[in-house]
Coordinates of C-alpha atoms in Angstrom, one line a residue:
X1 CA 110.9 109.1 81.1
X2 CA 109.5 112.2 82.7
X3 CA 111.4 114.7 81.0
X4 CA 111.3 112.8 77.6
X5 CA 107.4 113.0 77.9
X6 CA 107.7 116.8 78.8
X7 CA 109.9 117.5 76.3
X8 CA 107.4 116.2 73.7
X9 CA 104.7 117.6 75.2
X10 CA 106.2 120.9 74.6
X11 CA 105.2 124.1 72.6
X12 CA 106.8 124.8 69.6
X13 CA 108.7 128.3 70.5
X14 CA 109.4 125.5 73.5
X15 CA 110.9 123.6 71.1
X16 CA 112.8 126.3 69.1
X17 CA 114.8 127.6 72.4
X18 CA 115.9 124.0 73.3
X19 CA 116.8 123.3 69.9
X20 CA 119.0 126.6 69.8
X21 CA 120.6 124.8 73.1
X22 CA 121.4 121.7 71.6
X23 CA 122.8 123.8 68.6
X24 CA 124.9 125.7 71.1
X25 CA 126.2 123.0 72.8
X26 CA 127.4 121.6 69.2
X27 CA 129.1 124.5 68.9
X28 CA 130.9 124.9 72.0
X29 CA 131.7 120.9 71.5
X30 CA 133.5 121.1 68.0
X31 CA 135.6 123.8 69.5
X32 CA 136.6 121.6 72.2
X33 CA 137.3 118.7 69.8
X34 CA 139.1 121.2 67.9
X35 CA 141.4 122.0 70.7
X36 CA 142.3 118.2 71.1
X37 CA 142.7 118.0 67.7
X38 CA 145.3 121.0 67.7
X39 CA 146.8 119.3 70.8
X40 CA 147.2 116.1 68.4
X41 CA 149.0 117.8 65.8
X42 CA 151.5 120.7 67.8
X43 CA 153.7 118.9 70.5
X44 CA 153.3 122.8 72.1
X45 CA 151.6 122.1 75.4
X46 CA 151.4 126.0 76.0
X47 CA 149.4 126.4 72.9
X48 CA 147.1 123.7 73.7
X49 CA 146.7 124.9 76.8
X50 CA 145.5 128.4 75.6
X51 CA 143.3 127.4 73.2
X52 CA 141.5 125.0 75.6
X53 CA 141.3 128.1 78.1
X54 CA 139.5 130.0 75.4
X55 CA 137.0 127.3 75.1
X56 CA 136.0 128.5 78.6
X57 CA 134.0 131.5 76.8
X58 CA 131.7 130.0 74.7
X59 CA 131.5 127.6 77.3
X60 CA 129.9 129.8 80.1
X61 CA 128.0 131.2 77.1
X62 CA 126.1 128.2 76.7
X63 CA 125.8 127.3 80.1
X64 CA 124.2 131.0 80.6
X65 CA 122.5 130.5 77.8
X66 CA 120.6 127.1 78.8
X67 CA 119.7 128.6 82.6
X68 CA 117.6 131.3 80.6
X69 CA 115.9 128.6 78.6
X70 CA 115.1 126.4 81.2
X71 CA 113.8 129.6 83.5
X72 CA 111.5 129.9 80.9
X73 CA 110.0 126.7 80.5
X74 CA 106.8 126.1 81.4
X75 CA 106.3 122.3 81.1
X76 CA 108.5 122.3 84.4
X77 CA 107.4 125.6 86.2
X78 CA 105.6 124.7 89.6
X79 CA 102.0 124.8 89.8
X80 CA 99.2 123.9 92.6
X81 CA 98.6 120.4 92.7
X82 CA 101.8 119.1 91.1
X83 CA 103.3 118.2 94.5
X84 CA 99.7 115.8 95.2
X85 CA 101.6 113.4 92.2
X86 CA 104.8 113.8 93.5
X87 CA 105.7 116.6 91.6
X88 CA 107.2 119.1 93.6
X89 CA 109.2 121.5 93.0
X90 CA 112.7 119.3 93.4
X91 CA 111.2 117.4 91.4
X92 CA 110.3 119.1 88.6
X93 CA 114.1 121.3 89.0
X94 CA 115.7 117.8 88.6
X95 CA 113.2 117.2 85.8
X96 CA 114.5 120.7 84.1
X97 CA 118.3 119.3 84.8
X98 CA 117.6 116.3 83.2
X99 CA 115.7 118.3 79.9
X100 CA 118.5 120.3 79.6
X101 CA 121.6 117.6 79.8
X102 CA 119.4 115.9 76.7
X103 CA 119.5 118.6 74.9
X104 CA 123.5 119.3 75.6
X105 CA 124.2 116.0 75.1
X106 CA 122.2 116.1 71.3
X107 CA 124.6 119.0 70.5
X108 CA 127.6 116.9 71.6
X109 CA 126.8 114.2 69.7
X110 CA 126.3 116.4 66.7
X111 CA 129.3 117.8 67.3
X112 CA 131.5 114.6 67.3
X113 CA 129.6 113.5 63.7
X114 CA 130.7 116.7 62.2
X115 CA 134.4 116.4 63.6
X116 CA 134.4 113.1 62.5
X117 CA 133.7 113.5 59.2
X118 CA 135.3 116.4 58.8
X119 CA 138.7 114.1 59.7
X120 CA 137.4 111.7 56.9
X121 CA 136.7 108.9 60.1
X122 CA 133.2 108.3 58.6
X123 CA 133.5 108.1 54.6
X124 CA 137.3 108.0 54.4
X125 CA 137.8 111.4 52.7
X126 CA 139.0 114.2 54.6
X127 CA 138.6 116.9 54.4
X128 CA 142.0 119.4 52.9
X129 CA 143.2 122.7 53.0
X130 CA 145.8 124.8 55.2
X131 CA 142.9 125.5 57.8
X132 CA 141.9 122.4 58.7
X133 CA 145.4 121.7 60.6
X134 CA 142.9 121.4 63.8
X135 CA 141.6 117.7 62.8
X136 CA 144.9 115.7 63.1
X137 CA 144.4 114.0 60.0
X138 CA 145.9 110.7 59.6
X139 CA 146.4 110.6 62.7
X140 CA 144.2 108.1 65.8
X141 CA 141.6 110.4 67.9
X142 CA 141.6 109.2 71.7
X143 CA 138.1 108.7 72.2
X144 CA 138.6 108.3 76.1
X145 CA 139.2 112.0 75.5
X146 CA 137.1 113.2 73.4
X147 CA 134.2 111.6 75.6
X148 CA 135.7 114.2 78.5
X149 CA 135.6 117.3 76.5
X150 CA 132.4 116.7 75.3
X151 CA 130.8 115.7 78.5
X152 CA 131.2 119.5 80.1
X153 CA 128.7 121.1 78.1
X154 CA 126.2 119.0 79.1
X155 CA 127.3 118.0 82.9
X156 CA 127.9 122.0 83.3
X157 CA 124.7 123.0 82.2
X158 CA 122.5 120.6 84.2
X159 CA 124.5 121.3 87.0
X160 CA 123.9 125.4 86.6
X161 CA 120.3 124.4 85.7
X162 CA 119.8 122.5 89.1
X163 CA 121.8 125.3 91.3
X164 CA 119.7 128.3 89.5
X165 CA 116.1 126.6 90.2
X166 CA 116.7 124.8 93.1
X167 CA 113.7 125.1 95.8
X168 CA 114.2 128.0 98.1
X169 CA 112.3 128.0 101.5
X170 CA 110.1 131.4 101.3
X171 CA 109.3 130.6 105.0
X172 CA 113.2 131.2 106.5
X173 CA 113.6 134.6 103.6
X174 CA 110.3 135.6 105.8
X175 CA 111.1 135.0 109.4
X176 CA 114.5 136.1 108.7
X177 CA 113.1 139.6 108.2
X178 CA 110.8 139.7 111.1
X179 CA 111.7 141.1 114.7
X180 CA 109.6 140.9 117.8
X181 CA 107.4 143.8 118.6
X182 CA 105.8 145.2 121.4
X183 CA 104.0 142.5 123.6
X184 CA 105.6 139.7 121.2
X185 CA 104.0 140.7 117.9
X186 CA 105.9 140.2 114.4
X187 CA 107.1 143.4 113.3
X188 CA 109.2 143.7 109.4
X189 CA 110.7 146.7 110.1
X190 CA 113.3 147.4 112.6
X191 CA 112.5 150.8 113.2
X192 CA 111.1 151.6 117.0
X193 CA 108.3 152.8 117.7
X194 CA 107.9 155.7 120.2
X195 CA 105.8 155.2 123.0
X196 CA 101.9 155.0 122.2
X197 CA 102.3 154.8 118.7
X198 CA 101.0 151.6 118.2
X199 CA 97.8 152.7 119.7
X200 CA 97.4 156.3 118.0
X201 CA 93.9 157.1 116.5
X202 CA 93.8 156.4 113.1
X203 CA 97.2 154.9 112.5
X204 CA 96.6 151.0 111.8
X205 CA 92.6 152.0 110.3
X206 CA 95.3 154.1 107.9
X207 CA 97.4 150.9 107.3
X208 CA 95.1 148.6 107.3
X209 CA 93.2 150.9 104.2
X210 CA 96.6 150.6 102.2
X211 CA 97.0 147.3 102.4
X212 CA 93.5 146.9 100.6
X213 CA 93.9 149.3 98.4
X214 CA 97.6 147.4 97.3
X215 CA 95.4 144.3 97.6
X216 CA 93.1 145.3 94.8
X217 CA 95.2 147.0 92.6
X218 CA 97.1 143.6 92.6
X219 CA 94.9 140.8 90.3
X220 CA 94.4 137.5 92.1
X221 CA 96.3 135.0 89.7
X222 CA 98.0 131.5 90.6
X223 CA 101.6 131.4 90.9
X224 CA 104.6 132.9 92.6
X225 CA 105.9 136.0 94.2
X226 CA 108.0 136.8 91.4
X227 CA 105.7 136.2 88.7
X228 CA 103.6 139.5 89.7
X229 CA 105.8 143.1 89.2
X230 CA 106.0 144.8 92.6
X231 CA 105.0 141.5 94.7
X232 CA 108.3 140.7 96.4
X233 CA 109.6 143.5 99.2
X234 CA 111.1 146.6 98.7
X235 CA 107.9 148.2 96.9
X236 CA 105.7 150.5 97.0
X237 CA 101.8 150.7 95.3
X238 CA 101.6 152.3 92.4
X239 CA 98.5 154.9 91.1
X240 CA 98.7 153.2 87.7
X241 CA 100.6 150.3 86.3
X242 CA 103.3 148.0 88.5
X243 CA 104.2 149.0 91.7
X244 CA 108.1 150.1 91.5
X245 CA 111.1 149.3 93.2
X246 CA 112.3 151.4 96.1
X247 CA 115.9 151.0 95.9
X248 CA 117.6 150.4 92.3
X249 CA 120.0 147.4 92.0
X250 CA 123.5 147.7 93.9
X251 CA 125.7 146.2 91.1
X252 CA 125.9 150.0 89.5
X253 CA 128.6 151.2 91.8
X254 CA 130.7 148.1 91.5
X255 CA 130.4 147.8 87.3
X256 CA 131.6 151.1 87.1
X257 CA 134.2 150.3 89.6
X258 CA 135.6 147.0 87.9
X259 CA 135.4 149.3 84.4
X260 CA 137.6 151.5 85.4
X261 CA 140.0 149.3 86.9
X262 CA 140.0 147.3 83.6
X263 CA 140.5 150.3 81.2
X264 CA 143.5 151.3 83.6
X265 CA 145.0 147.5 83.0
X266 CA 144.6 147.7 79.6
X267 CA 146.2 151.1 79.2
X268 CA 149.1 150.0 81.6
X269 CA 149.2 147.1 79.4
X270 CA 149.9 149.5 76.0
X271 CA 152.3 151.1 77.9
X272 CA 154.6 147.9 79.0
X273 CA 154.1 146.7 75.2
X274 CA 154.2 142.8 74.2
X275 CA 153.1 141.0 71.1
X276 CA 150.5 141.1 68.5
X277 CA 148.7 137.9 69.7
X278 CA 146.6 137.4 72.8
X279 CA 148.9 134.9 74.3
X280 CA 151.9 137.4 74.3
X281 CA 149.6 139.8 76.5
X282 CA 148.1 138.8 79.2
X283 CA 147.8 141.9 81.2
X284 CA 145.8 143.1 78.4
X285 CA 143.3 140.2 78.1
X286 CA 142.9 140.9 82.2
X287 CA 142.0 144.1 81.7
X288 CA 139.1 143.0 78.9
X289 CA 137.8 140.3 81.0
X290 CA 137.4 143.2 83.7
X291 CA 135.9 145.7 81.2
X292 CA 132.8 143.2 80.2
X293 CA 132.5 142.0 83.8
X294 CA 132.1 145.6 84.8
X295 CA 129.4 146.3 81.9
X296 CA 127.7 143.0 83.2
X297 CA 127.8 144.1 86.7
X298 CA 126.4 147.6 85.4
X299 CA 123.5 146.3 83.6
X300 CA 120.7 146.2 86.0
X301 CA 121.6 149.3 88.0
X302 CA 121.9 151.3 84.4
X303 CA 118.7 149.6 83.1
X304 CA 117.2 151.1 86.6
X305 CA 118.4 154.3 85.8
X306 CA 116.6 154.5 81.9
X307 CA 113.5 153.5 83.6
X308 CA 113.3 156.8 86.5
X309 CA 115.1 159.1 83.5
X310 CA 111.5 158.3 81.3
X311 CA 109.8 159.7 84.1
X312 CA 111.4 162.6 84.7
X313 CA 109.8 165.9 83.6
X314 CA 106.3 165.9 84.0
X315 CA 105.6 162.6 82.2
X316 CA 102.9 161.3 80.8
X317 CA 100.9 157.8 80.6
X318 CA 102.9 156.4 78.6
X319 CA 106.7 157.5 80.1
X320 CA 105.1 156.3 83.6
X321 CA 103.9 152.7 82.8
X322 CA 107.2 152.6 80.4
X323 CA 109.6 153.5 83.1
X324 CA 107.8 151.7 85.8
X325 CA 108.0 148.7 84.0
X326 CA 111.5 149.0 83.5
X327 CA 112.8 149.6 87.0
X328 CA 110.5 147.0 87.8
X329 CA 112.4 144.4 85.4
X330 CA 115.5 146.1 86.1
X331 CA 117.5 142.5 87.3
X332 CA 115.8 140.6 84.8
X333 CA 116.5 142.6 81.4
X334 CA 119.5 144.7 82.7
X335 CA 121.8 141.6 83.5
X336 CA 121.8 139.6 80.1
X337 CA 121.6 143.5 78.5
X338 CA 124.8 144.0 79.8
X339 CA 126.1 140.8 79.0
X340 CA 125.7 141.1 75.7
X341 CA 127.0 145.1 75.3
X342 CA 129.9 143.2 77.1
X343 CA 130.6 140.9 74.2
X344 CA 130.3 143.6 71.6
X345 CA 132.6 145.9 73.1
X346 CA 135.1 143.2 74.0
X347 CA 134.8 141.3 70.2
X348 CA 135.3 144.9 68.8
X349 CA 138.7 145.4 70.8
X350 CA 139.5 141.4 70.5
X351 CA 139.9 142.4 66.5
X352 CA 142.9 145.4 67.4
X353 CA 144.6 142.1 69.2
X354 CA 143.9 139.6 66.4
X355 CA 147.0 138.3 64.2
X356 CA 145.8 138.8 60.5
X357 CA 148.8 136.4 59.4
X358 CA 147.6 133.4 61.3
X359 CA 144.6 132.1 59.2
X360 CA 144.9 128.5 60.7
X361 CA 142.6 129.7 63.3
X362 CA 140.2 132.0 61.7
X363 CA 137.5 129.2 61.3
X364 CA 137.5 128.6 64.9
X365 CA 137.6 132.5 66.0
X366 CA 134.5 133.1 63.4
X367 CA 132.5 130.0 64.8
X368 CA 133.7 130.9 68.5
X369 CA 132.5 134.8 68.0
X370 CA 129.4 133.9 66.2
X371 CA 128.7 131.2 69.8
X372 CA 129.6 133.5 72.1
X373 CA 127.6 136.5 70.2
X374 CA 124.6 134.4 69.1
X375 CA 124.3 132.8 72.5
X376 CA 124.3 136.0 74.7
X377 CA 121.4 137.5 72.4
X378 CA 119.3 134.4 72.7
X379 CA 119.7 135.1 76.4
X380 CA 118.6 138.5 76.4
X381 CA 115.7 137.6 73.7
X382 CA 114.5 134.6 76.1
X383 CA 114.3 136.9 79.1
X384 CA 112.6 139.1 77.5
X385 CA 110.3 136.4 76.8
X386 CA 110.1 135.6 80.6
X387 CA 109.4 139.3 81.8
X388 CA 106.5 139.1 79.4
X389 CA 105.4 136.2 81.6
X390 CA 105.8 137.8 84.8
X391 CA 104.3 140.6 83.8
X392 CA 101.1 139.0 82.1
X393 CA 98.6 139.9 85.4
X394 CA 99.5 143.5 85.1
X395 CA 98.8 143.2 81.5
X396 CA 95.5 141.8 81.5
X397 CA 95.0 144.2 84.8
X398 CA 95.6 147.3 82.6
X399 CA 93.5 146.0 79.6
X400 CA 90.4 145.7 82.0
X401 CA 90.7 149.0 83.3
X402 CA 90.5 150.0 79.4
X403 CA 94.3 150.1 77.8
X404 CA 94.1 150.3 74.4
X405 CA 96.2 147.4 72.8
X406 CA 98.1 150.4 70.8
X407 CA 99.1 152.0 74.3
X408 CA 100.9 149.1 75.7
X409 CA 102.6 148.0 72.5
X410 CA 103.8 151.8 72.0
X411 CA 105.2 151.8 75.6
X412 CA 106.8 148.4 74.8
X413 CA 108.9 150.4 72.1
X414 CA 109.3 153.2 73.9
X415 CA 111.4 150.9 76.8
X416 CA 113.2 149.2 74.0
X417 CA 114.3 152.8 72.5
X418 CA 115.3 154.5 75.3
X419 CA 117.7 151.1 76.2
X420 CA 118.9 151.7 72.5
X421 CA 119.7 155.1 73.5
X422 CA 121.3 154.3 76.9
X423 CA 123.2 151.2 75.9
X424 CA 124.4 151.8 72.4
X425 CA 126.7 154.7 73.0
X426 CA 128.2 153.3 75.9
X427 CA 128.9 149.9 74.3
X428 CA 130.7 152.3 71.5
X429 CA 132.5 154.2 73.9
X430 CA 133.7 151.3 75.9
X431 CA 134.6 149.6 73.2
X432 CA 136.8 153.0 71.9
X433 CA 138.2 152.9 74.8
X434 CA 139.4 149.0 74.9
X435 CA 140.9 149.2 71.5
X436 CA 142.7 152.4 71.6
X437 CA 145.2 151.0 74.2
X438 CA 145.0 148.0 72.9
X439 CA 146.5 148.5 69.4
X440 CA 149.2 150.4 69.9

């Protein structure tokens, strides 16, 4: 009853993103009827088999998808003196769980009224042509069956959505870090001290002036550690705008890694040969699924990167709070970023693979494209939405020292521009360099 009265409760762009769930999950649920119905028709357990396994992408689309939407919600974000009513903050992640599997479970539903009316189940009048092989017209759906497949979307999501906000313990992350100093004082840093140090003139007055300065420049709003750029560890104070990131994220050296190795499969794959269809060529589908996992790994780190490029060279205002801002979000832009140049280079080399004779399936390859493309941009769209969030105390900081509204929105295109710049050849060039082996 909780999450039905939250979900009413909501906002209207609230609303809008949970509706785009529900409409995902439809999707990913008339594929996976699809798939049954396929399996209904064609005796060919290998065939079946494949196209249930390429149900797995749109799948985990979805699922990524609906974490992103329910990271952003607000009706279930912790706040001070929800935990007084029982409200704590496993509470309210179970309450997000439970939002979410509703709104799966509306797309599922959805999804089995439009299969079965399609399969003239409803009105008696199916639906005919040489496409619609996938139904198994005429022919008795199990609905034991068709229960399963359309349970995952919604038990996989709730399940993601209760394992990405689950409580953490800030207390252990803390003392975890901490050492034992001289004469049993906490120390964070493991680096020694040489003798005296501790008590040199000047040296904790020194500290003890930085910390207030980082104090002030910091505004005092309600919420978490994450919520405020620069707050969690690892930073240092900034003269203007968020405080930075010291170190950029360590997935770069590993996406490039896992790139290479999969343009090397797919090359050895043009090399050994094999048929026109994905199923004949599985080396070659390995060596995709590597390419986009190493362009997802390589999202932050490359995101990092744009942001200390637009302040190199005696930058101004503008590059600074732009490029600070972006090494700042670095994890939280540069991983769905990736995702989705990921999905554009791999589509792009899926259509060198793709048999143009075989049009019984090009219904289901447009509508599983169209899920897995629409789904990935939602996600970067929504986390966009969520950095604007976390970043809202350094916004309203910088407009009370005097930013001009202008100023901020022009650095706000400026960051978008220079990931257009960064991203958009290297999506072209991966995906160049997927397809040329590829269709050979």
């Amino acid at each position: 009853m909780l999450a039905l009265r939250l979900t009413r409760s909501a906002h209207t762009a609230v609303q809008l993103r949970r509706l785009l769930v529900a409409a995902a999950s439809a999707g990913t649920g008339f594929l996976l009827l699809s798939t049954l119905g396929h399996a209904l028709g064609h005796p060919d357990p290998a065939s079946s088999a494949l196209r249930l396994a390429w149900c797995a992408v749109p799948l985990a689309a979805t699922v990524y998808f609906a974490i992103a939407v329910a990271r952003t919600d607000p009706g279930t974000r912790p706040r001070p003196g929800l935990s007084a009513i029982g409200l704590g903050p496993a509470r309210l992640m179970a309450v997000s769980a439970a939002t979410t599997a509703l709104s799966c479970a509306l797309g599922s539903l959805l999804a089995l009224l439009v299969f079965l009316q399609l399969r003239g189940d409803l009105t008696g009048m199916p639906s005919d042509g040489a496409a619609t092989d996938f139904l198994a017209t005429g022919r008795p759906l199990p609905l034991p069956a068709a229960l399963t497949l359309l349970a995952l979307v919604p038990l996989s999501a709730s399940a993601a959505v209760a394992v990405a906000l689950r409580p953490r313990e800030p207390v252990a992350g803390a003392a975890a870090g901490r050492t034992y100093g001289r004469f049993g004082a906490y120390r964070r840093t493991p680096v020694r001290e040489s003798f005296g140090a501790y008590g040199r003139f000047g040296r904790q007055l020194g500290a003890a002036a930085r910390g207030r300065r980082t104090a002030e420049a910091v505004p005092e709003r309600e919420g978490t550690a994450e919520e405020v750029p620069g707050a969690a560890a690892g930073t240092e104070p900034a003269d203007a705008g968020p405080a930075v990131p010291l170190t950029p994220p360590s997935g770069l050296p590993w996406g490039i890694a896992v790139l290479a190795v999969g343009l090397a499969v797919e090359a050895f794959a043009s090399r050994t040969g094999g048929g026109g269809t994905p199923g004949d060529r599985p080396s070659a589908l390995l060596g995709l699924a590597l390419t986009a996992v190493g362009l997802a790994l390589a999202g932050p780190g490359l995101t990092h990167l744009c942001g200390r490029l637009l302040q190199t060279v005696r930058p101004g205002a503008l590059r600074l709070l732009a490029g600070r801002v972006l090494m700042t979000e670095a994890t939280r832009i540069g991983r769905p970023l990736g995702v989705v140049c990921a999905v554009l280079s791999a589509a792009y080399a899926m259509a060198s693979l793709h048999d143009r004779e075989d049009a019984s399936a090009d219904p289901l390859v447009v509508l599983g494209v169209l899920l897995v493309a629409g789904c990935t941009t939602a996600t970067l769209l929504t986390a966009a939405v969520e950095a604007r969030q976390a970043r809202a105390g350094t916004t309203a900081a910088l407009r009370r020292l005097g930013a001009a509204t202008g100023t901020l929105r022009r650095a706000a295109v400026l960051r978008a521009g220079a990931l257009l710049a960064l991203f958009g050849p290297l999506t072209l060039v991966v995906a160049e360099l997927s397809a040329w082996p590829l269709a050979r």
